[in-house]
Coordinates of C-alpha atoms in Angstrom, one line a residue:
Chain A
X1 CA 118.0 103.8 99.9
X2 CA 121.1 102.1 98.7
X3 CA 122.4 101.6 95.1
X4 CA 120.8 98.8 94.5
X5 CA 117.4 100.6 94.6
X6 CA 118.0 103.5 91.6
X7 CA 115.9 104.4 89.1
X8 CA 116.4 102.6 86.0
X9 CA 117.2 104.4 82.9
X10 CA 115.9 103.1 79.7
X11 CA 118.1 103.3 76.7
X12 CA 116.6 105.7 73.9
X13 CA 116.7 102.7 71.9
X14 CA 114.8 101.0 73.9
X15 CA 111.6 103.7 73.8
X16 CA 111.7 104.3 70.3
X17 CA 111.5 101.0 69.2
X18 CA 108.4 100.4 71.8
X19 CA 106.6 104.0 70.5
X20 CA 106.9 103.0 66.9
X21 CA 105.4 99.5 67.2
X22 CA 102.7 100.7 69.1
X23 CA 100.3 103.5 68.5
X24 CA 96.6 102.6 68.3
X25 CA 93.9 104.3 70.0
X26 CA 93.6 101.7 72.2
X27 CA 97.2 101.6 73.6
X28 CA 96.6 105.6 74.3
X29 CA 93.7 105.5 76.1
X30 CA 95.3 102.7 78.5
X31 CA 98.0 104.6 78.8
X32 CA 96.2 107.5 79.8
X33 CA 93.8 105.7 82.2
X34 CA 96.8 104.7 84.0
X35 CA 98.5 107.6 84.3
X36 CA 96.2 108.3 87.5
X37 CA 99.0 106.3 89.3
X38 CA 102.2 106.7 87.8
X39 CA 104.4 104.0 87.0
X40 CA 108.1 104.4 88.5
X41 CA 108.7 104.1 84.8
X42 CA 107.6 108.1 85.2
X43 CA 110.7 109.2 86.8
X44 CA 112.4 108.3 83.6
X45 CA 113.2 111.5 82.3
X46 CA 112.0 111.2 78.7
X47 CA 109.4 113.0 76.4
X48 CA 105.7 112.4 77.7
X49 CA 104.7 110.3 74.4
X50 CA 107.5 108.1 74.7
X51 CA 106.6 107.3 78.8
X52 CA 103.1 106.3 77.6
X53 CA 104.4 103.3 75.4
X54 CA 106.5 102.5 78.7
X55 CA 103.6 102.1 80.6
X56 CA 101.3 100.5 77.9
X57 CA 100.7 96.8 79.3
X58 CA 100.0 94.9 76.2
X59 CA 103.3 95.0 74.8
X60 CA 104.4 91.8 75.5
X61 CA 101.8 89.9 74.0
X62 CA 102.1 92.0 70.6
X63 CA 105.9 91.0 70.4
X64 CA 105.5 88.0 68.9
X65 CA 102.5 89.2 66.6
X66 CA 104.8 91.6 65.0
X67 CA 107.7 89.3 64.4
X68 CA 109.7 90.3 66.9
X69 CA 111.1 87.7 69.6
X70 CA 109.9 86.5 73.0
X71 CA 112.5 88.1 75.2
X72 CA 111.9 86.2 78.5
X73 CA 109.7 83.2 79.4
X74 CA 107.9 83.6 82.4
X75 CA 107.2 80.2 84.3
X76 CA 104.7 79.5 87.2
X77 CA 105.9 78.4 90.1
X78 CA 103.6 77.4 92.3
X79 CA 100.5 79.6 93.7
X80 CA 102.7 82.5 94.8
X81 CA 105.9 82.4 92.5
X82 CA 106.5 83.1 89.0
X83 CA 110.7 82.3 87.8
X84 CA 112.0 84.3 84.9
X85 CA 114.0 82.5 82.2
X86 CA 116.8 85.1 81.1
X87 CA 119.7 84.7 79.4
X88 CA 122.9 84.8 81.6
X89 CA 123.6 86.1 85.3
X90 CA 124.5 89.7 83.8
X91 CA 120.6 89.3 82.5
X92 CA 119.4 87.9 85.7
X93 CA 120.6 91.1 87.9
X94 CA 119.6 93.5 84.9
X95 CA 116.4 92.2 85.2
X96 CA 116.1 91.9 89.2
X97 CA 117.9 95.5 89.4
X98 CA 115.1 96.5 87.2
X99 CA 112.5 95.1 89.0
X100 CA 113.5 96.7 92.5
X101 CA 113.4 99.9 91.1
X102 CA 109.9 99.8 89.7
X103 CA 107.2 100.2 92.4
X104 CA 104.9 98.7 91.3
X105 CA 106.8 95.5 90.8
X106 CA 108.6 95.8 94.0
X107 CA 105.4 95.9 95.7
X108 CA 104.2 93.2 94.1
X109 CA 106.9 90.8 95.1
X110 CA 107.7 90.3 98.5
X111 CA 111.0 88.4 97.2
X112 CA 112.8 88.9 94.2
X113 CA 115.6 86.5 94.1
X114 CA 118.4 86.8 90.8
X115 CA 120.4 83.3 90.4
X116 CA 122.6 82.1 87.0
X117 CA 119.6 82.2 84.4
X118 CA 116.8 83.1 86.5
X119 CA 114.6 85.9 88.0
X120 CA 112.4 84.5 90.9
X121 CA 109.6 86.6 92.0
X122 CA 108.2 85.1 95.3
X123 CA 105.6 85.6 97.8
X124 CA 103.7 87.5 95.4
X125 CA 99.9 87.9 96.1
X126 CA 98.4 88.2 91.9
X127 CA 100.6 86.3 89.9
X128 CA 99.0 87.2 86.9
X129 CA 99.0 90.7 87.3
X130 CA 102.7 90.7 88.0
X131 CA 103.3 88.6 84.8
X132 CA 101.4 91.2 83.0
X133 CA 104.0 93.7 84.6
X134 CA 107.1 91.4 83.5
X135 CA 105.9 92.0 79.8
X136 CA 108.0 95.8 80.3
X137 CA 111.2 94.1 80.7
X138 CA 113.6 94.0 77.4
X139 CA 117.0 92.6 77.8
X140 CA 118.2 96.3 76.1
X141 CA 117.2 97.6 79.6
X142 CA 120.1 99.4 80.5
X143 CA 120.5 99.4 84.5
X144 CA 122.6 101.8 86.6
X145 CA 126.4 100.7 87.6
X146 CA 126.1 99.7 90.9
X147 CA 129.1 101.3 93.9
X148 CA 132.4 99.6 93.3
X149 CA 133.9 97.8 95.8
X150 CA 137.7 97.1 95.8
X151 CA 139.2 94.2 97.8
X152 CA 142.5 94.3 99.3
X153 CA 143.5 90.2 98.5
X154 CA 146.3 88.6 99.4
X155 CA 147.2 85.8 96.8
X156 CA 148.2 82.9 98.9
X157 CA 145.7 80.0 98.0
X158 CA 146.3 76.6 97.9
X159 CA 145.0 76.1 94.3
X160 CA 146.7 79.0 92.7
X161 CA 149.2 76.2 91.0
X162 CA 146.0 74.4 90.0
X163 CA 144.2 77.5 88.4
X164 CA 148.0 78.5 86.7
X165 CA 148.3 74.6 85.4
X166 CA 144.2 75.1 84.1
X167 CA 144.9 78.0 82.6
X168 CA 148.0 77.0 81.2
X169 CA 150.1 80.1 82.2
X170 CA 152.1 81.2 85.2
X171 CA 150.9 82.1 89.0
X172 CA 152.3 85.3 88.4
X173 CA 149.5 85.4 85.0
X174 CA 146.8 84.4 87.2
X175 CA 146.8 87.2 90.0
X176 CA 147.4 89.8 87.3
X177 CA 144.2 88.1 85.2
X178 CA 142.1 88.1 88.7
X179 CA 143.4 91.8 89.2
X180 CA 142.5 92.7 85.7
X181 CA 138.9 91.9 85.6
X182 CA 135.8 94.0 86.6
X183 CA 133.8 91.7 88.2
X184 CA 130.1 92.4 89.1
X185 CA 127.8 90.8 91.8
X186 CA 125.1 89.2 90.0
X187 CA 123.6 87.2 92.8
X188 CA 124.0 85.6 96.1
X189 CA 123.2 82.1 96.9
X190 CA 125.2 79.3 99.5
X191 CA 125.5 81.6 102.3
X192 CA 124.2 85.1 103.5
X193 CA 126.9 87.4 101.7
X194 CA 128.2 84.9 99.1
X195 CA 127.4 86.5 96.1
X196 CA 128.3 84.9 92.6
X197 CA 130.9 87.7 91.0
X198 CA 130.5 87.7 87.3
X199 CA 133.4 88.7 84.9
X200 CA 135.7 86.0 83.9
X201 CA 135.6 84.4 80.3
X202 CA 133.9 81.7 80.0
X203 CA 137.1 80.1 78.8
X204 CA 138.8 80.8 82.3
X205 CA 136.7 78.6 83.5
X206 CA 138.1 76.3 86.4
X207 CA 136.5 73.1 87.8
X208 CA 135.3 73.1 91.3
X209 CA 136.9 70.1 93.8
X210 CA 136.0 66.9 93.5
X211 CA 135.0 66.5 96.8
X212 CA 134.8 69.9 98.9
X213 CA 137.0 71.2 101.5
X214 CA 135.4 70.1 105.2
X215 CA 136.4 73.9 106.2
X216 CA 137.5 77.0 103.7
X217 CA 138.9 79.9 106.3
X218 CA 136.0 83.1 106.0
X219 CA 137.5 85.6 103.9
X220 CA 138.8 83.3 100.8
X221 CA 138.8 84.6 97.8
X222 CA 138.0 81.5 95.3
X223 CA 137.1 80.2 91.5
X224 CA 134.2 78.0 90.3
X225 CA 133.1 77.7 87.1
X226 CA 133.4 80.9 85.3
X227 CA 132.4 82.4 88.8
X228 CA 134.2 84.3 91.7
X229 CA 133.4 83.8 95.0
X230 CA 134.2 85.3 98.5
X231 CA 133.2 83.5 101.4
X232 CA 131.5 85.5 104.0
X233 CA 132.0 82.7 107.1
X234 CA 133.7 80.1 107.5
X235 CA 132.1 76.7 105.7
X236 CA 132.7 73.9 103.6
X237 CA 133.5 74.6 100.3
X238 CA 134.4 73.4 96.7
X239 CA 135.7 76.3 95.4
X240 CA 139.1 77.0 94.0
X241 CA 141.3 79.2 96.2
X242 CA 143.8 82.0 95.3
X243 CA 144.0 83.7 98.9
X244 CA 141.9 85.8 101.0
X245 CA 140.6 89.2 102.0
X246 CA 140.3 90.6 105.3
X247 CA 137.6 92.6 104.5
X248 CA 134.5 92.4 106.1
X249 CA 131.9 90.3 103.5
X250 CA 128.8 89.9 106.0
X251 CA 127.8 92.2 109.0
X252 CA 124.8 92.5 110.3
X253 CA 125.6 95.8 111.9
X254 CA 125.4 97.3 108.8
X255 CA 122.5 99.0 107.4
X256 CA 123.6 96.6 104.2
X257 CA 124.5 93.7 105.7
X258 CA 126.0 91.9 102.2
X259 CA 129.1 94.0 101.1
X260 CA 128.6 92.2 98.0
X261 CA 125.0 92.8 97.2
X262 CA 123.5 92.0 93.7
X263 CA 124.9 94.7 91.0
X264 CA 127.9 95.5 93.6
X265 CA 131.1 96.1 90.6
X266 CA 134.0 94.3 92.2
X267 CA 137.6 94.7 92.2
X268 CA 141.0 92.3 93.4
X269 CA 143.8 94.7 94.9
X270 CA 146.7 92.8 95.3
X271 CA 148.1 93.5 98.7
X272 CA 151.8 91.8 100.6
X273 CA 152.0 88.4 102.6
Chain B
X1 CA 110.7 89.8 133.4
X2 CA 112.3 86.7 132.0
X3 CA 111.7 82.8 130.7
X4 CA 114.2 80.8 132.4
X5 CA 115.0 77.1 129.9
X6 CA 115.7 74.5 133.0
X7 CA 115.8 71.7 130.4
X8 CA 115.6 71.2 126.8
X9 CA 114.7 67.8 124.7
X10 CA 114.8 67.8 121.2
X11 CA 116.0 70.9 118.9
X12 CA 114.1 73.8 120.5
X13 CA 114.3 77.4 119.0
X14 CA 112.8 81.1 119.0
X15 CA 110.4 81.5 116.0
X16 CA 108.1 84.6 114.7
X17 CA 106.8 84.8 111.3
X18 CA 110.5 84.6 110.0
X19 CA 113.0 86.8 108.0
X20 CA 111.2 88.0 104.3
X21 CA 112.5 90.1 101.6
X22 CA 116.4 89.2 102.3
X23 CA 116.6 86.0 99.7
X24 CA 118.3 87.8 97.2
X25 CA 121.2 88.3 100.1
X26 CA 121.4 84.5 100.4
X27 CA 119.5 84.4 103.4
X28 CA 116.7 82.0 104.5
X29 CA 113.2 83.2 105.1
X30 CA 113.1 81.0 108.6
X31 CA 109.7 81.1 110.6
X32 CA 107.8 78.9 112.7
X33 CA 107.1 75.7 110.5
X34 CA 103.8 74.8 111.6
X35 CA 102.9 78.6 111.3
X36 CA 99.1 78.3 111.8
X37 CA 99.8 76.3 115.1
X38 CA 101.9 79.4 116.3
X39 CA 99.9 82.2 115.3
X40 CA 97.2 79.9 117.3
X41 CA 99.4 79.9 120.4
X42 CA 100.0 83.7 120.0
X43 CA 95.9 84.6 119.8
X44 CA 95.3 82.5 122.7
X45 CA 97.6 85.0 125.2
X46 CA 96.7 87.9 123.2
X47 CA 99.9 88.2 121.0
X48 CA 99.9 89.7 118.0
X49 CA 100.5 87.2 115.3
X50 CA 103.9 87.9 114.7
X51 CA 104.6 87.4 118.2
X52 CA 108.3 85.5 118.9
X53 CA 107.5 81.8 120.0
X54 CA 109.0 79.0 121.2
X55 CA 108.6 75.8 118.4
X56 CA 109.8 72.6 120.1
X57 CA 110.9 69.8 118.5
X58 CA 109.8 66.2 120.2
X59 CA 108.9 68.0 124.0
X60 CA 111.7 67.6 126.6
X61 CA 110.8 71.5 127.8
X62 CA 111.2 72.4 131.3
X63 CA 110.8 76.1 131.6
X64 CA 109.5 78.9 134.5
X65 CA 108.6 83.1 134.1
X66 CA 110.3 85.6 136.8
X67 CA 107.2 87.2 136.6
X68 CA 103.2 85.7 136.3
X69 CA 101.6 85.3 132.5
X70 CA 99.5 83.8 130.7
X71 CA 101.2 80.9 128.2
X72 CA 99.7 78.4 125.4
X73 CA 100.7 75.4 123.6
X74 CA 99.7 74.2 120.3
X75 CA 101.1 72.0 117.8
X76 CA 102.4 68.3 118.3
X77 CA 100.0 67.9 121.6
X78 CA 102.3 66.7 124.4
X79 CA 101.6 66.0 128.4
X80 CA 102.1 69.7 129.8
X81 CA 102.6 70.4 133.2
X82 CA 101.6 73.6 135.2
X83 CA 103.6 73.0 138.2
X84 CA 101.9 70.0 140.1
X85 CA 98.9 69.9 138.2
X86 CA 98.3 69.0 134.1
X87 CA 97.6 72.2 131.7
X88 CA 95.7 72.0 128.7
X89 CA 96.9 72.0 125.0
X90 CA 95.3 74.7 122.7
X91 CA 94.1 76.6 125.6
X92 CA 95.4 79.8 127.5
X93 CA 97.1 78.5 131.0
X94 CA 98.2 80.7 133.7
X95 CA 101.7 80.7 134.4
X96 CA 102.5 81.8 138.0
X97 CA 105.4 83.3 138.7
X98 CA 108.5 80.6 139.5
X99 CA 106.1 77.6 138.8
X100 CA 107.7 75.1 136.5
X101 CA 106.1 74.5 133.2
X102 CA 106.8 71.0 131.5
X103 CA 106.1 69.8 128.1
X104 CA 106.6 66.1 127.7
X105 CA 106.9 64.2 124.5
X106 CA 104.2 64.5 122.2
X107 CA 101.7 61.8 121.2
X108 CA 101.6 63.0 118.0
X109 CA 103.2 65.2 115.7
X110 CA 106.7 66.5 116.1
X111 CA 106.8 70.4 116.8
X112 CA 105.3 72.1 120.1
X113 CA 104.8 76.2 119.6
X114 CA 104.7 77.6 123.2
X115 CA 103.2 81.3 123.4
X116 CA 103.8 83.3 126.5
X117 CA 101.5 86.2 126.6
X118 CA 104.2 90.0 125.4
X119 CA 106.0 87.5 123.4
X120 CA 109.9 86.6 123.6
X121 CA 112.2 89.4 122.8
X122 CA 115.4 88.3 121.6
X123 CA 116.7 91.3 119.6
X124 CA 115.7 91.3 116.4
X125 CA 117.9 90.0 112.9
X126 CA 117.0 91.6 110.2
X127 CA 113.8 91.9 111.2
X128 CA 113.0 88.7 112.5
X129 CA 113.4 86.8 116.2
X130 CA 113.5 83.4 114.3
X131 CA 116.8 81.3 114.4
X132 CA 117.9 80.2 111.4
X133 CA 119.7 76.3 111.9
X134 CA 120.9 76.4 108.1
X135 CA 122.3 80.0 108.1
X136 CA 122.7 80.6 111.4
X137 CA 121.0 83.6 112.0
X138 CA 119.2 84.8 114.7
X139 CA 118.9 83.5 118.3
X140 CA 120.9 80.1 119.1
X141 CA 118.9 77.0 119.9
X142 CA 117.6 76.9 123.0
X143 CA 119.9 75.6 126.0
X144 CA 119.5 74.3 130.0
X145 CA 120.0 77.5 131.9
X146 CA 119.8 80.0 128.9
X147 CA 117.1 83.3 130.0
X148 CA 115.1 85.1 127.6
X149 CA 113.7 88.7 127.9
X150 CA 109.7 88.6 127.3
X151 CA 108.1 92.4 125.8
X152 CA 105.6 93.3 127.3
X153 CA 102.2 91.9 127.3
X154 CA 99.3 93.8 125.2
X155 CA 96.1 92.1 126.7
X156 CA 94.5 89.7 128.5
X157 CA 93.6 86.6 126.3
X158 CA 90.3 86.2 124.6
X159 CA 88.7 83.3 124.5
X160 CA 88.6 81.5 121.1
X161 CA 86.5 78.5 119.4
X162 CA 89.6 76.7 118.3
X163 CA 87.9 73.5 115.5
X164 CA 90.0 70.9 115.7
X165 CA 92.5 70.6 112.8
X166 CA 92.4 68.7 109.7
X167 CA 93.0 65.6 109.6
X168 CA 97.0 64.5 107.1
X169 CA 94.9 64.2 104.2
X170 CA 98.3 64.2 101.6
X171 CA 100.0 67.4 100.3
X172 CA 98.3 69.3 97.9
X173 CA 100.7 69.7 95.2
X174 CA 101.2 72.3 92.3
X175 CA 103.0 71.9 89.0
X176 CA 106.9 73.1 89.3
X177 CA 108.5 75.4 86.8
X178 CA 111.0 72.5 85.0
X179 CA 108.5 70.2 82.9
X180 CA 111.4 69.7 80.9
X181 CA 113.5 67.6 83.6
X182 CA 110.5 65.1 83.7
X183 CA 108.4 63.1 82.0
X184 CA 104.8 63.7 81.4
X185 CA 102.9 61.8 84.3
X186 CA 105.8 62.8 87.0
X187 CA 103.5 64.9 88.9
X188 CA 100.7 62.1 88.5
X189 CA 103.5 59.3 89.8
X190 CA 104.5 61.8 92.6
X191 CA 100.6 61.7 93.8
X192 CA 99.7 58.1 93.2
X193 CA 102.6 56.7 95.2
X194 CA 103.0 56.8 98.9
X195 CA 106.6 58.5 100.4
X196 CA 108.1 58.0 103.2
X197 CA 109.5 60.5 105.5
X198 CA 113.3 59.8 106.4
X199 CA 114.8 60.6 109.5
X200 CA 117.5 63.2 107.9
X201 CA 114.6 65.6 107.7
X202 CA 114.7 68.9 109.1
X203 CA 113.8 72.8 109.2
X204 CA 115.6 72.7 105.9
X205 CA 113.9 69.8 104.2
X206 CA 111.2 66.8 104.7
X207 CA 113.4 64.1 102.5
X208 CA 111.2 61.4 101.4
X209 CA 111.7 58.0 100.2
X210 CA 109.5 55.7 98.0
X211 CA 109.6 54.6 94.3
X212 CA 112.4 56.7 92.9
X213 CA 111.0 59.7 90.4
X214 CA 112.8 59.7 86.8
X215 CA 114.2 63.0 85.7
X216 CA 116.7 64.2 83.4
X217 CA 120.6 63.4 84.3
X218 CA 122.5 66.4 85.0
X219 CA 122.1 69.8 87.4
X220 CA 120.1 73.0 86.5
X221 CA 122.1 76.4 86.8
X222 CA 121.5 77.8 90.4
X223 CA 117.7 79.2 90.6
X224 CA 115.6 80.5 93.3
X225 CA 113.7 78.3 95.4
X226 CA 110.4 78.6 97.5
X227 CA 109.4 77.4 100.2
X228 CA 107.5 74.0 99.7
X229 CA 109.0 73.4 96.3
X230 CA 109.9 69.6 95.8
X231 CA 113.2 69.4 94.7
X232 CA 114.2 65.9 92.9
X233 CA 118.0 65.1 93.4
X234 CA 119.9 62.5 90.9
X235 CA 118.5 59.5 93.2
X236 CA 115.0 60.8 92.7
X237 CA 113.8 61.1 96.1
X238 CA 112.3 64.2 96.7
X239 CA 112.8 66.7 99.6
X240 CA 109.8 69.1 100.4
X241 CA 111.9 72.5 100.8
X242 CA 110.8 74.0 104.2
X243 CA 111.5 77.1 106.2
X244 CA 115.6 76.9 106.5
X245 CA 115.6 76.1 102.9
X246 CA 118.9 77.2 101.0
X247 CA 117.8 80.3 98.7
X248 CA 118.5 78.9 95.2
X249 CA 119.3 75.5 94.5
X250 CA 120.1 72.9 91.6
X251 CA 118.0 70.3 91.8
X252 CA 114.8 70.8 89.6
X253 CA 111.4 71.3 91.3
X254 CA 108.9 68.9 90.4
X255 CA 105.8 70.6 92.1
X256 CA 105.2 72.8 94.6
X257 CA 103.0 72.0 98.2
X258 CA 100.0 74.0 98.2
X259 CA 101.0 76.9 100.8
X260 CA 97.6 76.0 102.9
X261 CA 99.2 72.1 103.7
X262 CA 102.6 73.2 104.6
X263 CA 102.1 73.0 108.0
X264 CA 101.4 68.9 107.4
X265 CA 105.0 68.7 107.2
X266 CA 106.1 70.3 110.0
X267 CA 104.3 67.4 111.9
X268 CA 105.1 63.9 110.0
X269 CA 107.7 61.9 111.9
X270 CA 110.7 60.0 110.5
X271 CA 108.9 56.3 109.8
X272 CA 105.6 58.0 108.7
X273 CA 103.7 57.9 105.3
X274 CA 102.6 60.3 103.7
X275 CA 101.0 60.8 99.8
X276 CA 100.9 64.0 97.3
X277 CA 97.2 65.1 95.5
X278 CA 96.3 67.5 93.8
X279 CA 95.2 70.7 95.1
X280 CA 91.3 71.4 95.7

């Protein structure tokens, strides 16, 4: 089991605020029917009243009864899909992180795909059921770190000039800005491996190409948007490039193929020409 | 004990059930397209379900076994040959042992699925036999003079009532998650028009033509896609997302083909029509 599959650990917060909104009869004897089959949410290590609110399924629909906000909207897709409205990419891999690690949701779904603002749970045989489920998930979720990865780069791109010029400082600026940031893998999309890296600024962010490059060389380290990219093969692409990495982004030798995978924490390490 | 490709026509590849549970890596689920037509092919020798196949695209496929079995074909029905003598479609043929098996062009339809009783056992990809055309995953497409190892077989065939199919009755089409990118009666324009099917279409996508659909200008952040979801690009022709489809995408969805009619488009050639209802 890799990273990507730990426990989730809810921020006190978090149960607190879900035990003090809800403590009827009802909820309780819910909670106690389904404690039968325990929720993943039971590994949590927190006081038994508190895990009984965690598991309590009616949650969601109370929110907005009790003036609180409608965290997420959940949106059918189809007969076997529901997508997840979230807030940002960071949200989107909280969320999908979150969702791995429970079980019962993870049964549920046979995919469960994070992208920029979305959480899509596919293949999924009682959509109803699992939107019941969803109703657990609060933005204050707080999700493990995922392993960090550092990437040995060598800062020879063709748009470094362009990204300096955008940026409005010097080429020098930009590899110690790239270096500086902790980026995190929030999804993958494009390409087996290509994960979207999360991180920048949203003021750093840099245009893609007009028209895309027929070939970008496997290993390129590049800029889109307020996204960093790495590309595991060889393609065409319209991403901004600094230089390139020779590490290995895609492998299907390995037990994880995607270096990268969502929630992977990312780092640039400049290396020589 | 090995399949020997003499010939190949069209785009002819090694499919099973395909690769699930990797989406969130960027990879494509893959899978035979017309996937009740292969798991057909697969009961008729006595495969298991998720028994590797052969889906042929437009016939062209010479082939021959080192050793005896028993094959099927289903799908797009094409002329097949059992050596000197004609075979028959949907039905368990015995293939002797160095005996040339041809499937011609098919008089309907577009993709063949030819089972060989053990299955084909190209080594597995994360899971999955299937090639993969848009990620490129899995087992190349086929080629003259490429072998491939068969497993071996389970059981002798059973014999099975096989109804005919259903006639292309139109799509049965669910509502999409993005409302908001259309107008009200999209999804009742969508049905009440007839589309037709454009030659660039693929594993990846059926891309349609026909009155253009209105949506919102602009592109949606990156969100996952499923297979059959009906993306609308800018020029408001839709494409039918199908087995190689990318993992996210951003083009809204207007609807989403009901699962059970999915294998309708695995079969429509370039030049055909074809219409959108709503599901039963």
């Amino acid at each position: 089991m890799s990273d990507w599959c730990k426990p989730v650990v809810m921020s006190p917060r978090r149960i607190e605020g879900l035990v003090d909104a809800h403590t009827t009869n009802e909820a309780l004897t819910f909670s106690k029917h389904h404690r039968a089959s325990p929720s993943p949410l039971c590994q949590i290590d927190t006081p038994v009243e508190s895990r009984r609110a965690l598991v309590w399924p009616s949650i969601r629909r109370c929110r907005p009864l009790l003036g609180h906000t409608v965290l997420v909207q959940v949106r059918d897709y189809g007969p076997k899909a529901l997508l997840v409205d979230v807030g940002s990419a960071d949200e989107a891999g909280a969320l999908a992180t979150w969702a791995r690690s429970d079980a019962t949701l993870s049964e549920a779904a046979g995919e469960i795909v994070p992208a920029a603002t979305t959480v899509l749970f596919d293949d999924v045989v009682a959509p109803e059921a699992l939107r019941g489920e969803l109703a657990n998930w609060s933005a204050s979720v707080e999700v493990p770190d995922g392993p960090l990865v550092e990437l040995a780069t060598t800062y020879d791109g063709p748009d470094l000039g362009f990204v300096a010029d955008t940026w409005g400082v010097t080429v020098a600026e930009v590899v110690a800005r790239h270096t500086s940031v902790e980026f995190t893998a929030a999804f993958c999309g494009f390409a087996p491996g290509f994960a979207y890296l999360t991180g920048l600024p949203p003021e750093w962010a840099v245009p893609r190409m007009a028209a895309p490059r027929p070939s970008v060389p496997v290993g390129a380290v590049a800029l889109a948007d307020h996204y960093c990219g790495v590309y595991p093969s060889a393609s065409p692409g319209g991403w901004r490039l600094l230089g390139h990495t020779q590490a290995t982004l895609w492998d299907l030798a390995r037990e994880e193929p995607a270096l990268l995978a969502p929630g992977t924490r990312v780092r640039f390490v400049e290396v020589g020409r | 004990m090995t399949l020997e490709v003499i010939d190949v026509g069209g785009l002819t590849t090694v499919q099973d059930r395909g690769r699930l549970g990797y989406a969130h890596l960027g990879v494509p689920r893959a899978g035979a397209m017309d996937a009740p037509a292969a798991a057909l092919a697969n009961r008729l020798v006595g495969n298991p379900a998720d028994a590797a196949v052969l889906e042929v695209t437009l016939g062209g496929l010479r082939l021959r076994l080192t050793s005896s079995r028993w094959i099927a074909v289903t799908g797009a029905p094409g002329p097949l040959g059992i050596g000197g003598r004609s075979g028959a479609i949907e039905r368990a043929e015995w293939l002797r042992a160095g005996v040339t098996m041809t499937l011609g062009t098919p008089t309907s339809g577009v993709r063949s699925y030819v089972a060989v009783a053990g299955g084909i056992g190209v080594e597995p990809v994360l899971g999955s036999r299937s090639a993969d055309v848009l990620a490129g995953l899995g087992p190349p497409p086929l080629r003259a003079g490429d072998t491939l190892p068969l497993l071996p077989e389970l059981g002798a065939p059973v014999p099975l009532d096989t109804p005919p199919r259903r006639v292309l009755d139109g799509l049965g089409v669910h509502a999409g998650p993005r409302p908001e990118w259309f107008s009200p009666d999209t999804l009742a324009r969508l049905c009440s028009r007839t589309w037709t099917v454009l030659p660039a279409s693929n594993r990846v996508g059926l891309r349609l033509t026909g009155d253009p659909l209105p949506r919102l200008e602009g592109e949606l952040a990156s969100e996952g896609m499923v297979l059959g979801a009906i993306q609308v690009p800018p020029d408001g022709r839709p494409v039918v997302f199908l087995n190689d489809h990318p993992t996210t995408g951003g083009y809204p969805v207007v609807g989403v083909v009901d699962p059970a009619d999915l294998w309708q488009c695995a079969q429509l050639r370039p030049g055909e029509k074809v219409s959108f209802r709503r599901p039963r």
